[in-house]
Amino acid sequence: MRWSSWPRALAAAVLLALLPVPAHAEGRPGWTGTWATAQHASYDPGTSEVTVRIPVHVSAGGTSVRIRLTNGFTTDALTIGHATVGRRAGGADVVAPRPLSFAGKGRLTIPAGGQATSDPVRLTVPAGRDLVVSLYFPGRLTHVSQHWYGLQTVYWTSDGGGDHAADRAGGAFSVADSTFPFLTGVDVRGGPARGAVVALGDSITDGAASTANTNRRWPDYLAARLGECTAPAGVLNAGISGNQVTAGVDGNPSALDRLERDVLSQPGARTVIVAEGVNDLIRETATAGQLIDGLTEIARRAHARGLRVVGATIVPYNGYGDHWSEAKEGERTEVNAFVRDSGGVFDAVADFDRAVRDPDEPTRYAAAYDSGDHLHPNDTGLKALADAVDLNTLGAAAGCTAARVRLTPYRPELRPGQGTDVTATVTGTGGSAVTDLRTRLDLPPGWTAHPLGQGRRTLGPGESTTVTWTVTPPADATWGTQQIGVTSSFRQDGRVRHTTDSVDGTVVPVPTGVRAPYLTVSTAPDAQYAQNGDQFAIWAAGQDLSGWKDEKAAVYLPGAASASGSVTARVVTQTGSGPSAKAGIALAADLTDPAKGGYAVLTMSAQYGVEFMTDSDGDGRLDTWAGGGASYHPAWLRLTRDGTTCIAYASTDGAHWLHIGTVVLPSASATASEDAGLVASAVDLDYPGQVTSAVFDAFTVS
């Protein structure tokens, strides 16, 4: 991402200027952080007169809200001409955005390295919901101070778009990014929260490899668990990808250097969970002893400020490139032994290592939790990390549920008309027994579930029980991801309580071919196709779909795209192969022979976001590229033709379209129609022989 260096001589001054003012010093008691992110770098956006709209998923609720902004890691002042906050309606739409002021003024200038806190706004903020913060920047925006790995679509107006901070509709926001600019925190008061828990960590805390736009980082899962408490707590994510305990670099200060800014000064902070150290070991910037000293120093400073400290063990990473070795494993084992038995350095332990490791090969992740790179957990692994935190040790919540329910398999594959077993495991997690335990599945309409027995009705602390159902989608079930939910109700201390979970079940197609007028073409081996009404499925191998190779499988309509029109489709799901696997839409004079010109492809890759690729010289190779950002599914994609000009758009909801790029294709005809199709490629150069499967719907040509 775009990191700019900042003068080392200014480092100390900038860090001091960034420190938020403690809540008790403001004369405004009762503020609790409900969302936060750790800023750590900046870039020059090269834009003027723009507005940004930032969705944030809050943890704790309240009746008043304020925001915190930073202009850190820069040497220029920042002017904000208009700021608003409101509940999110969906996409970039906002329900009745409220104007924000700063010391009574609507316009704000933040000096280089400075920070600002807004005046409070009366606004009911439900726990676990989305707010949207909008900021308008008059004149030239010379820089953006950012948290670069947001895993959340952030919406910008185009250059010169002007002030749209007060807009309810999001139509003016046509540019997408996935970094959090300027915003460092959102605070609430007037709610039931008893304080906040801060997660100090690296990319694993940042959510790397989790599903974008779904809030599946482990602090998000922890917030959901705390939300079931009668007196909940806010959860603040202070993760920075690549962060280390002992060593900092320009654009990524060490955990020790940023502890005051990102943890100790957070409003309402009661507890910090320290989940750092793997990067120190991987990069060999610290020995086990030095890392233990750093963790001890973090705990000492947090205790001195009255915070409880939970130490997290370091996850396994054998298989992560060539970064693992027996010697490094010995260092990890030594650090983890210290965390588990620190002699009072930590108040409690979250054993992340034990939560996700393979019991038969403890230097590696268990397969169910591995994202595929053998360092970062997938969504399910991140949920397991959150489950490893004992809520009773946090000192920041009360009345938490004494049971937790979890569904397995974690991503069940189901076939229409066929049964698949799904199991709910309920575990006693509190200090008291639960009675009258009942568990039910929540299924999509038309699905059936046949129970295969009953679980126990009473659970003591640490005890578990399971209930299994055979779940059957109807024969005409829609392909793709469908959520399967579970709710367990029980009596705890004389009260009825609930705990919930859900998994993404995937209804998978079976190859059957497609029907006229649709045709298929493949330049990759092992291509197969299926059609289910308006849905299509493609199975494709292929080494690449850019530059040196053009290996793909396609379902297409010949000559369907006029010289002035568009092709639109939604990529519902994509599975298999590696992170570069692609699925999307294509235009070409002849998709069976792309060298005939006008070739453009717009895809969502498995992990690397939107990719707009075109053939600039008519040789049938895709040699230009635009896009990036977070990967998300379902993904709406659109290519629009205006003669030889091709414009690419993407959307998370099919209503708010973000401009990806505009390209002139000299090889395209200004008047002739083109083929329009759906394409998929495994991009399996590093994953030889693998196949990607993609499901599409909403395929239209207009």
XYZ file of C-alpha atoms in Angstrom:
702
model
C 0.000 0.000 0.000
C 1.014 3.647 -0.217
C 3.262 4.385 2.727
C 5.202 7.628 2.822
C 8.257 8.165 4.962
C 8.071 10.795 7.648
C 11.056 12.589 9.095
C 12.663 10.622 11.864
C 13.468 13.830 13.716
C 9.741 14.494 14.060
C 8.895 11.006 15.302
C 8.697 11.747 19.010
C 6.830 15.025 18.528
C 4.275 13.488 16.189
C 3.614 10.542 18.465
C 3.057 12.890 21.404
C 0.702 15.043 19.369
C -1.274 11.979 18.375
C -2.083 10.976 21.942
C -5.831 11.198 22.601
C -6.799 13.185 25.667
C -7.895 10.754 28.426
C -11.625 10.781 29.020
C -11.287 11.696 32.711
C -9.297 14.818 31.782
C -11.998 16.159 29.465
C -14.643 16.667 32.099
C -16.910 14.325 30.137
C -17.166 11.149 32.175
C -18.795 8.033 30.861
C -17.302 7.787 27.376
C -16.480 4.273 26.191
C -14.695 3.395 22.988
C -16.935 1.347 20.707
C -14.726 1.253 17.583
C -11.098 2.098 16.948
C -8.303 1.596 14.504
C -4.575 2.294 14.729
C -3.324 4.841 12.201
C 0.213 4.257 11.042
C 0.999 5.634 7.570
C 0.069 8.244 4.979
C -0.115 8.780 1.227
C -0.853 11.581 -1.254
C -4.243 10.943 -2.912
C -3.797 13.625 -5.561
C -7.395 14.843 -5.227
C -9.301 18.058 -4.507
C -12.778 18.864 -3.191
C -13.668 15.309 -2.145
C -15.828 13.655 0.496
C -15.136 10.297 2.119
C -17.759 8.061 3.719
C -16.386 5.576 6.276
C -18.587 2.713 7.573
C -17.651 1.432 11.038
C -19.088 -1.571 12.890
C -19.552 -0.555 16.514
C -19.312 -2.956 19.434
C -21.096 -1.274 22.366
C -24.217 0.866 22.049
C -25.197 4.201 23.563
C -27.373 7.279 23.261
C -24.633 9.800 22.379
C -21.678 9.489 20.045
C -18.482 11.339 19.201
C -15.604 10.678 16.810
C -11.839 10.997 17.111
C -9.624 12.079 14.212
C -5.883 12.196 13.655
C -3.582 13.969 11.250
C -0.616 11.816 12.186
C 2.404 10.779 10.113
C 2.206 13.999 8.048
C 3.838 17.402 7.862
C 0.847 19.413 6.573
C -2.251 20.711 8.336
C -5.594 19.097 7.465
C -8.829 21.023 6.948
C -12.215 19.345 7.268
C -15.018 21.517 5.962
C -17.977 19.396 7.008
C -18.375 16.205 9.050
C -21.422 14.039 9.795
C -22.300 10.775 11.503
C -25.351 8.566 11.122
C -26.652 5.026 11.130
C -25.890 3.091 7.983
C -28.795 2.209 5.704
C -26.738 -0.025 3.403
C -23.816 0.511 1.052
C -22.978 4.225 1.124
C -26.507 5.254 2.201
C -27.014 6.875 5.605
C -30.130 7.321 7.725
C -30.439 11.029 8.625
C -26.747 12.005 8.952
C -26.154 14.325 11.916
C -23.727 17.253 11.616
C -20.634 17.126 13.796
C -18.931 20.099 15.370
C -15.541 20.587 16.988
C -15.458 23.007 19.914
C -18.717 24.368 18.560
C -17.487 24.917 15.004
C -18.396 22.955 11.883
C -15.053 23.578 10.190
C -11.870 22.104 11.622
C -8.144 22.414 10.954
C -5.899 19.780 12.543
C -2.185 20.655 12.625
C 0.395 18.203 11.383
C 0.690 15.356 13.865
C -2.360 16.540 15.784
C -5.699 15.037 16.702
C -9.232 16.206 17.416
C -12.358 14.954 19.148
C -15.819 16.026 18.035
C -18.498 17.446 20.255
C -21.076 14.828 21.306
C -24.163 14.193 19.199
C -27.389 12.714 20.533
C -27.851 9.583 18.472
C -29.120 6.153 19.445
C -26.338 3.746 18.535
C -27.415 0.082 18.639
C -24.722 -2.396 19.643
C -23.300 -4.473 16.817
C -24.567 -2.171 14.060
C -22.923 0.081 11.470
C -22.410 3.821 11.683
C -21.108 5.974 8.846
C -18.732 8.907 9.328
C -18.528 11.355 6.399
C -15.749 13.947 6.012
C -15.554 16.683 3.366
C -12.133 18.110 2.449
C -12.236 21.539 0.771
C -9.468 22.436 -1.631
C -6.478 20.189 -2.370
C -6.183 17.099 -0.162
C -2.426 16.792 0.125
C -2.299 13.609 2.180
C -4.321 10.906 3.884
C -3.323 9.585 7.291
C -4.563 6.029 7.283
C -4.907 2.559 8.656
C -4.226 0.788 5.393
C -5.663 -2.716 5.927
C -9.302 -1.895 6.560
C -11.101 -4.960 5.152
C -14.037 -2.609 4.713
C -15.214 -0.766 1.612
C -14.711 2.963 2.172
C -16.481 5.287 -0.241
C -15.043 8.449 -1.845
C -16.480 10.931 -4.272
C -14.555 11.390 -7.488
C -11.999 14.183 -7.781
C -13.825 17.517 -7.591
C -16.985 15.848 -6.319
C -17.540 18.448 -3.599
C -19.370 18.318 -0.276
C -21.682 15.315 0.095
C -21.260 14.746 3.827
C -24.950 15.455 4.475
C -26.294 13.250 1.657
C -28.578 10.432 2.690
C -28.147 8.575 -0.598
C -24.704 7.332 -1.523
C -24.930 7.911 -5.265
C -22.185 10.558 -5.266
C -19.638 8.109 -3.830
C -18.214 6.424 -6.914
C -14.663 5.547 -5.831
C -13.796 2.635 -3.548
C -10.913 2.085 -1.171
C -10.330 -0.235 1.760
C -8.240 1.915 4.101
C -9.531 3.857 7.104
C -8.583 7.540 6.575
C -8.118 9.974 9.485
C -10.705 8.305 11.738
C -9.154 6.663 14.813
C -12.094 6.116 17.121
C -15.806 6.271 17.795
C -17.003 6.608 21.397
C -20.432 6.242 23.002
C -22.029 7.039 26.323
C -25.445 6.469 27.817
C -25.353 2.727 27.121
C -24.892 -0.355 29.304
C -21.182 -0.915 28.578
C -18.902 -1.134 31.628
C -15.738 -0.221 29.738
C -13.675 -1.334 26.762
C -11.286 -4.155 25.888
C -8.382 -3.211 23.616
C -6.855 -5.839 21.300
C -3.190 -4.955 20.715
C -1.890 -7.037 17.853
C -0.534 -7.564 14.364
C -2.114 -8.760 11.092
C -3.964 -11.588 12.839
C -5.737 -9.014 15.019
C -6.078 -6.725 11.995
C -8.128 -9.502 10.379
C -5.836 -10.504 7.523
C -7.386 -13.393 5.524
C -10.847 -12.803 6.999
C -13.780 -12.137 4.688
C -13.944 -8.442 3.834
C -17.044 -6.399 4.670
C -18.317 -9.039 7.105
C -16.624 -8.008 10.384
C -15.052 -11.389 11.045
C -11.842 -10.314 12.744
C -11.326 -12.028 16.091
C -12.031 -8.778 17.999
C -15.378 -8.627 16.135
C -16.226 -12.148 17.281
C -15.156 -11.223 20.809
C -17.452 -8.181 20.677
C -20.348 -10.438 19.687
C -19.679 -12.675 22.685
C -19.491 -9.681 25.027
C -22.704 -8.378 23.500
C -24.526 -11.318 25.091
C -23.568 -10.060 28.567
C -26.104 -8.033 30.554
C -23.406 -5.399 31.104
C -21.306 -5.623 27.911
C -18.039 -3.981 26.918
C -16.694 -2.171 23.893
C -13.976 -3.874 21.879
C -11.300 -1.749 20.215
C -9.079 -3.184 17.490
C -5.518 -1.863 17.763
C -4.031 -4.349 15.307
C -1.557 -3.258 12.625
C -0.426 -5.712 9.977
C 3.267 -6.435 10.262
C 3.489 -4.952 13.746
C 6.176 -6.109 16.145
C 6.600 -5.837 19.888
C 10.206 -4.705 19.928
C 11.058 -3.214 16.536
C 9.308 -0.397 14.713
C 9.767 1.003 11.226
C 8.608 4.172 9.500
C 4.870 3.772 9.066
C 4.574 0.977 11.629
C 5.722 1.865 15.162
C 6.395 -0.991 17.561
C 3.813 -2.103 20.096
C 5.965 -0.587 22.846
C 6.131 2.764 21.052
C 2.397 2.948 20.308
C 1.101 1.525 23.583
C 0.199 4.928 25.056
C -1.534 6.138 21.899
C -3.417 2.973 20.916
C -4.177 1.368 24.298
C -3.607 3.362 27.457
C -5.397 6.499 26.258
C -8.470 4.765 24.846
C -11.679 6.047 26.485
C -13.024 3.582 29.030
C -10.204 1.072 28.509
C -10.316 -1.558 31.249
C -8.370 -4.467 29.729
C -5.782 -5.048 27.029
C -5.275 -8.365 25.233
C -1.691 -8.512 23.960
C -1.550 -10.725 20.855
C 1.862 -9.906 19.401
C 5.230 -11.513 18.814
C 5.005 -13.703 15.728
C 6.548 -11.024 13.476
C 9.449 -10.519 15.904
C 10.228 -14.237 15.609
C 9.636 -14.550 11.862
C 11.859 -11.561 11.067
C 14.394 -12.458 13.764
C 14.340 -8.938 15.201
C 14.100 -10.276 18.749
C 15.145 -13.371 20.644
C 12.688 -15.129 22.925
C 14.253 -13.370 25.888
C 13.982 -9.937 24.295
C 10.387 -10.626 23.290
C 9.537 -11.710 26.845
C 11.128 -8.505 28.132
C 9.014 -6.464 25.704
C 5.787 -8.206 26.695
C 6.673 -7.719 30.358
C 7.223 -4.003 29.781
C 3.817 -3.689 28.062
C 2.139 -5.419 31.003
C 3.996 -3.267 33.547
C 2.963 -0.018 31.871
C -0.657 -1.163 31.435
C -0.889 -2.230 35.080
C 0.514 1.129 36.159
C -2.462 2.748 34.423
C -4.974 0.428 36.093
C -5.654 -1.931 33.162
C -5.930 -5.689 33.369
C -3.596 -7.490 30.946
C -4.395 -10.725 29.113
C -1.486 -12.399 27.358
C -2.137 -14.351 24.162
C 0.136 -17.173 23.089
C 1.741 -17.015 19.642
C 0.042 -19.064 16.922
C 1.890 -21.771 14.955
C 3.237 -20.886 11.512
C 5.094 -23.925 10.153
C 4.544 -23.849 6.378
C 4.474 -20.059 6.068
C 6.904 -19.784 3.171
C 10.446 -20.433 4.325
C 10.045 -18.379 7.505
C 9.735 -21.304 9.915
C 12.643 -23.234 11.368
C 13.278 -25.530 14.292
C 15.234 -22.775 16.009
C 12.396 -20.267 15.635
C 9.946 -22.893 16.864
C 12.064 -23.239 19.975
C 11.819 -19.471 20.505
C 8.022 -19.577 20.041
C 7.731 -22.436 22.521
C 9.784 -20.489 25.076
C 7.657 -17.354 24.732
C 4.424 -19.331 24.956
C 5.612 -21.113 28.086
C 6.223 -17.710 29.648
C 2.788 -16.395 28.637
C 1.065 -19.460 30.103
C 2.973 -19.189 33.380
C 4.151 -15.606 33.659
C 4.327 -15.442 37.442
C 1.849 -12.582 37.617
C 3.028 -10.578 34.621
C -0.345 -11.296 32.985
C -3.677 -11.362 34.792
C -5.015 -14.080 32.465
C -4.080 -16.076 29.375
C -5.829 -16.456 26.017
C -4.235 -19.579 24.578
C -4.433 -18.762 20.875
C -1.817 -21.398 20.073
C -3.832 -24.240 21.602
C -7.063 -22.916 20.059
C -5.957 -23.299 16.432
C -3.029 -25.748 16.291
C -3.218 -29.238 14.847
C -3.107 -31.583 17.867
C -1.218 -34.150 15.803
C 1.289 -31.621 14.447
C 1.310 -28.683 16.871
C 3.735 -26.566 14.848
C 0.973 -26.125 12.243
C -2.594 -24.906 12.075
C -5.438 -27.394 12.128
C -6.795 -27.515 8.576
C -10.224 -26.175 9.592
C -8.628 -22.954 10.869
C -5.960 -22.305 8.213
C -6.551 -19.595 5.591
C -4.090 -21.400 3.335
C -0.935 -19.389 3.994
C -0.281 -21.264 7.280
C 0.111 -18.055 9.304
C -3.241 -16.271 9.212
C -6.399 -18.015 10.422
C -9.529 -18.077 8.287
C -12.886 -16.806 9.559
C -13.401 -19.952 11.593
C -9.911 -19.773 13.049
C -10.513 -16.160 14.040
C -13.712 -17.245 15.791
C -11.673 -19.885 17.636
C -9.258 -17.191 18.817
C -12.130 -15.131 20.201
C -13.508 -18.238 21.918
C -10.136 -18.724 23.630
C -10.719 -15.538 25.639
C -12.359 -16.222 29.009
C -14.885 -13.410 29.403
C -14.794 -13.792 33.172
C -11.133 -12.690 33.257
C -11.591 -9.425 31.379
C -12.963 -7.289 34.185
C -14.860 -5.237 31.628
C -18.269 -6.952 31.466
C -20.770 -8.592 33.788
C -23.632 -11.039 33.531
C -22.109 -12.919 30.613
C -23.769 -16.083 29.360
C -22.557 -19.299 30.951
C -22.802 -21.296 27.716
C -21.592 -20.948 24.136
C -22.906 -22.695 21.017
C -20.862 -23.439 17.895
C -21.874 -25.066 14.590
C -19.775 -27.487 12.549
C -18.773 -28.116 9.796
C -17.530 -24.570 9.552
C -18.320 -24.231 5.827
C -20.642 -27.138 5.030
C -21.161 -28.003 1.389
C -24.718 -29.050 0.587
C -26.251 -30.400 -2.605
C -29.839 -29.664 -3.603
C -32.180 -32.436 -2.483
C -29.472 -34.230 -0.497
C -28.943 -34.351 3.273
C -25.832 -33.137 5.069
C -25.182 -33.494 8.797
C -24.709 -30.295 10.814
C -23.787 -30.391 14.508
C -24.237 -27.832 17.284
C -21.907 -28.107 20.287
C -22.935 -26.262 23.434
C -20.225 -25.732 26.054
C -20.536 -24.438 29.591
C -18.248 -21.396 29.811
C -19.224 -19.671 33.057
C -18.936 -20.383 36.724
C -22.449 -21.759 37.122
C -24.524 -24.543 35.584
C -27.175 -23.934 32.923
C -30.477 -25.811 32.851
C -33.427 -26.305 30.508
C -31.054 -26.173 27.537
C -32.787 -26.131 24.143
C -31.151 -25.690 20.750
C -32.741 -24.952 17.384
C -31.504 -24.418 13.832
C -32.432 -21.364 11.775
C -32.562 -22.332 8.095
C -33.321 -20.605 4.783
C -36.952 -20.919 3.601
C -37.798 -24.331 2.168
C -34.907 -26.152 3.865
C -35.566 -29.021 6.247
C -33.680 -30.358 9.278
C -34.157 -33.805 10.792
C -32.737 -34.146 14.344
C -30.632 -37.216 15.051
C -31.154 -37.253 18.812
C -31.333 -34.894 21.765
C -28.524 -33.282 23.712
C -28.259 -32.860 27.465
C -30.574 -30.374 29.152
C -28.166 -29.420 31.957
C -24.522 -28.370 31.621
C -21.955 -27.649 34.294
C -18.911 -25.410 33.782
C -16.633 -26.892 31.121
C -19.129 -29.580 30.081
C -20.364 -29.964 26.495
C -23.252 -31.536 24.643
C -24.026 -31.926 20.951
C -27.110 -31.998 18.758
C -26.916 -33.148 15.125
C -29.399 -32.572 12.316
C -29.539 -33.808 8.738
C -30.076 -30.615 6.752
C -31.557 -30.843 3.255
C -31.913 -27.950 0.798
C -34.818 -28.270 -1.688
C -34.105 -29.675 -5.135
C -34.379 -26.206 -6.683
C -32.308 -24.479 -3.998
C -30.368 -21.442 -5.086
C -26.672 -22.144 -5.464
C -24.202 -20.221 -3.371
C -23.738 -19.229 0.237
C -26.704 -19.509 2.563
C -26.428 -18.802 6.264
C -27.306 -21.579 8.706
C -27.902 -20.249 12.206
C -28.307 -21.844 15.607
C -29.758 -20.508 18.857
C -29.421 -22.145 22.262
C -31.678 -20.956 25.075
C -31.181 -21.945 28.695
C -31.764 -20.899 32.267
C -28.855 -19.306 34.064
C -29.266 -18.122 37.658
C -33.045 -18.155 37.232
C -33.068 -16.141 33.994
C -33.587 -17.251 30.388
C -30.455 -16.486 28.322
C -29.477 -17.076 24.704
C -26.332 -17.726 22.715
C -26.087 -17.901 18.931
C -23.773 -18.887 16.106
C -23.903 -19.218 12.336
C -21.927 -20.750 9.490
C -21.861 -20.137 5.765
C -23.335 -23.200 4.091
C -22.591 -23.432 0.398
C -25.133 -25.013 -1.932
C -22.897 -26.463 -4.615
C -23.941 -27.183 -8.199
C -23.315 -30.361 -10.165
C -21.995 -30.089 -13.753
C -24.872 -30.359 -16.256
C -23.941 -28.042 -19.120
C -25.776 -24.917 -20.278
C -28.780 -24.367 -22.539
C -29.230 -22.242 -25.679
C -28.734 -19.404 -26.377
C -25.693 -19.689 -24.104
C -22.441 -21.097 -25.474
C -19.217 -22.182 -23.770
C -15.545 -21.873 -24.652
C -12.414 -22.921 -22.795
C -8.699 -22.296 -23.168
C -8.025 -24.071 -19.870
C -8.150 -27.820 -19.146
C -10.923 -29.604 -17.239
C -13.612 -26.968 -17.827
C -17.173 -27.841 -16.813
C -20.411 -25.877 -16.667
C -23.892 -25.916 -15.132
C -27.070 -23.853 -15.321
C -29.887 -23.551 -12.781
C -32.448 -21.132 -14.169
C -30.707 -17.763 -14.138
C -27.674 -19.095 -12.301
C -24.497 -20.404 -13.924
C -21.523 -22.352 -12.609
C -18.063 -22.695 -14.120
C -15.284 -25.077 -13.077
C -11.949 -23.999 -14.548
C -8.247 -24.730 -14.212
C -5.713 -22.568 -16.046
C -2.313 -21.081 -15.249
C -3.160 -17.401 -15.650
C -5.564 -14.859 -17.097
C -3.267 -11.907 -17.646
C -0.204 -11.135 -19.711
C 1.639 -14.271 -20.683
C -1.355 -16.631 -20.538
C -5.046 -16.491 -21.339
C -6.364 -19.677 -19.793
C -10.008 -19.552 -18.772
C -13.434 -21.086 -19.176
C -16.420 -18.987 -20.262
C -20.188 -19.042 -20.702
C -21.151 -16.386 -23.242
C -23.732 -14.828 -25.529
C -22.294 -14.191 -29.006
C -22.686 -10.669 -30.354
C -24.898 -9.601 -27.444
C -23.046 -6.454 -26.330
C -23.829 -3.493 -28.581
C -21.402 -0.629 -29.163
C -23.307 1.377 -26.548
C -24.386 -0.836 -23.665
C -23.219 -2.874 -20.706
C -22.808 -6.399 -19.356
C -23.531 -7.049 -15.663
C -23.252 -10.117 -13.457
C -22.889 -11.072 -9.823
C -20.152 -13.448 -8.673
C -22.025 -15.306 -5.932
C -19.275 -17.593 -4.654
C -15.813 -18.716 -5.636
C -13.952 -21.665 -4.145
C -10.830 -23.697 -4.812
C -7.350 -22.916 -6.158
C -5.180 -20.127 -4.800
C -5.635 -16.474 -3.834
C -5.270 -15.197 -7.413
C -8.118 -17.316 -8.829
C -10.507 -15.087 -10.746
C -14.197 -15.025 -11.675
C -16.060 -12.290 -13.495
C -17.261 -10.935 -16.837
C -15.684 -10.412 -20.244
C -16.169 -8.563 -23.529
C -14.446 -9.364 -26.821
C -15.119 -9.163 -30.534
C -14.849 -12.953 -30.404
C -14.365 -14.718 -27.068
C -13.188 -17.816 -28.930
C -10.379 -15.708 -30.461
C -9.533 -12.642 -28.292
C -6.872 -11.527 -30.768
C -9.730 -10.229 -32.950
C -9.867 -7.243 -30.587
C -11.916 -5.393 -28.009
C -10.904 -7.742 -25.192
C -11.669 -6.637 -21.614
C -12.138 -8.688 -18.443
C -13.398 -7.573 -15.017
C -13.042 -10.104 -12.193
C -13.094 -10.507 -8.455
C -10.053 -12.466 -7.368
C -10.223 -14.895 -4.476
C -8.182 -12.648 -2.167
C -6.770 -9.657 -4.070
C -9.880 -7.649 -4.879
C -11.305 -6.324 -8.146
C -9.129 -6.689 -11.246
C -9.901 -4.802 -14.473
C -7.703 -6.190 -17.268
C -7.671 -5.130 -20.918
C -5.813 -5.839 -24.144
C -4.235 -2.579 -25.304
C -2.731 -3.728 -28.617
C -5.132 -6.372 -29.945
C -2.838 -9.388 -29.572
C -5.318 -11.254 -27.366
C -3.297 -10.781 -24.172
C -4.539 -8.802 -21.173
C -1.723 -6.319 -20.590
C -3.266 -3.415 -18.663
C -4.578 -3.555 -15.104
C -6.564 -1.484 -12.581
C -8.304 -2.339 -9.333
C -7.239 -3.847 -6.034
C -8.750 -3.381 -2.602
C -10.493 -5.983 -0.494
C -11.951 -9.138 -1.998
C -15.630 -9.731 -1.312
C -18.389 -12.096 -2.359
C -21.065 -11.716 -3.591
C -19.572 -9.150 -5.966
C -21.488 -7.216 -8.608
C -19.441 -6.417 -11.717
C -20.272 -4.265 -14.752
C -18.482 -3.446 -18.013
C -19.921 -0.588 -20.055
C -19.062 0.027 -23.717
C -19.097 3.350 -25.522
C -17.560 2.455 -28.836
C -13.890 1.810 -28.187
C -14.095 3.018 -24.573
C -14.638 0.438 -21.859
C -15.575 1.436 -18.289
C -15.489 -0.941 -15.305
C -17.610 -0.759 -12.157
C -18.018 -2.933 -9.067
C -20.578 -3.029 -6.285
C -21.256 -4.866 -3.047
C -25.034 -4.545 -3.389
C -25.915 -3.916 -7.039
C -27.177 -0.430 -6.177
C -24.054 1.644 -5.441
C -21.497 1.305 -8.220
C -17.850 2.183 -7.736
C -15.749 3.224 -10.713
C -12.761 0.906 -11.180
C -11.269 2.249 -14.394
C -11.768 3.594 -17.906
C -9.741 2.297 -20.854
C -9.721 3.021 -24.578
C -9.321 -0.164 -26.635
C -7.989 0.774 -30.084
C -8.608 -2.779 -31.291
C -12.343 -2.577 -30.514
C -14.852 -1.634 -33.189
C -16.598 1.675 -32.626
C -19.860 0.291 -34.028
C -19.898 -3.513 -34.028
C -21.369 -5.680 -31.275
C -19.185 -7.915 -29.112
C -19.496 -11.226 -27.287
C -20.395 -10.919 -23.604
C -19.675 -13.654 -21.104
C -18.887 -15.035 -17.676
C -15.317 -16.213 -17.105
C -13.297 -18.089 -14.497
C -9.644 -19.044 -14.179
C -7.808 -20.927 -11.438
C -4.587 -18.922 -11.972
C -2.920 -22.064 -10.689
C 0.703 -21.405 -11.614
C 1.626 -21.735 -7.936
C -1.154 -24.277 -7.307
C -0.697 -26.681 -10.235
C -3.631 -28.864 -11.182
C -6.146 -27.075 -8.981
C -9.579 -26.001 -10.178
C -11.645 -22.998 -9.153
C -15.432 -23.164 -9.122
C -17.518 -20.019 -9.458
C -21.249 -19.415 -9.261
C -22.847 -16.446 -11.045
C -26.277 -14.900 -11.334
C -27.879 -11.637 -12.515
C -26.121 -12.018 -15.896
C -27.630 -9.347 -18.142
C -26.583 -7.568 -21.321
C -28.211 -4.241 -22.110
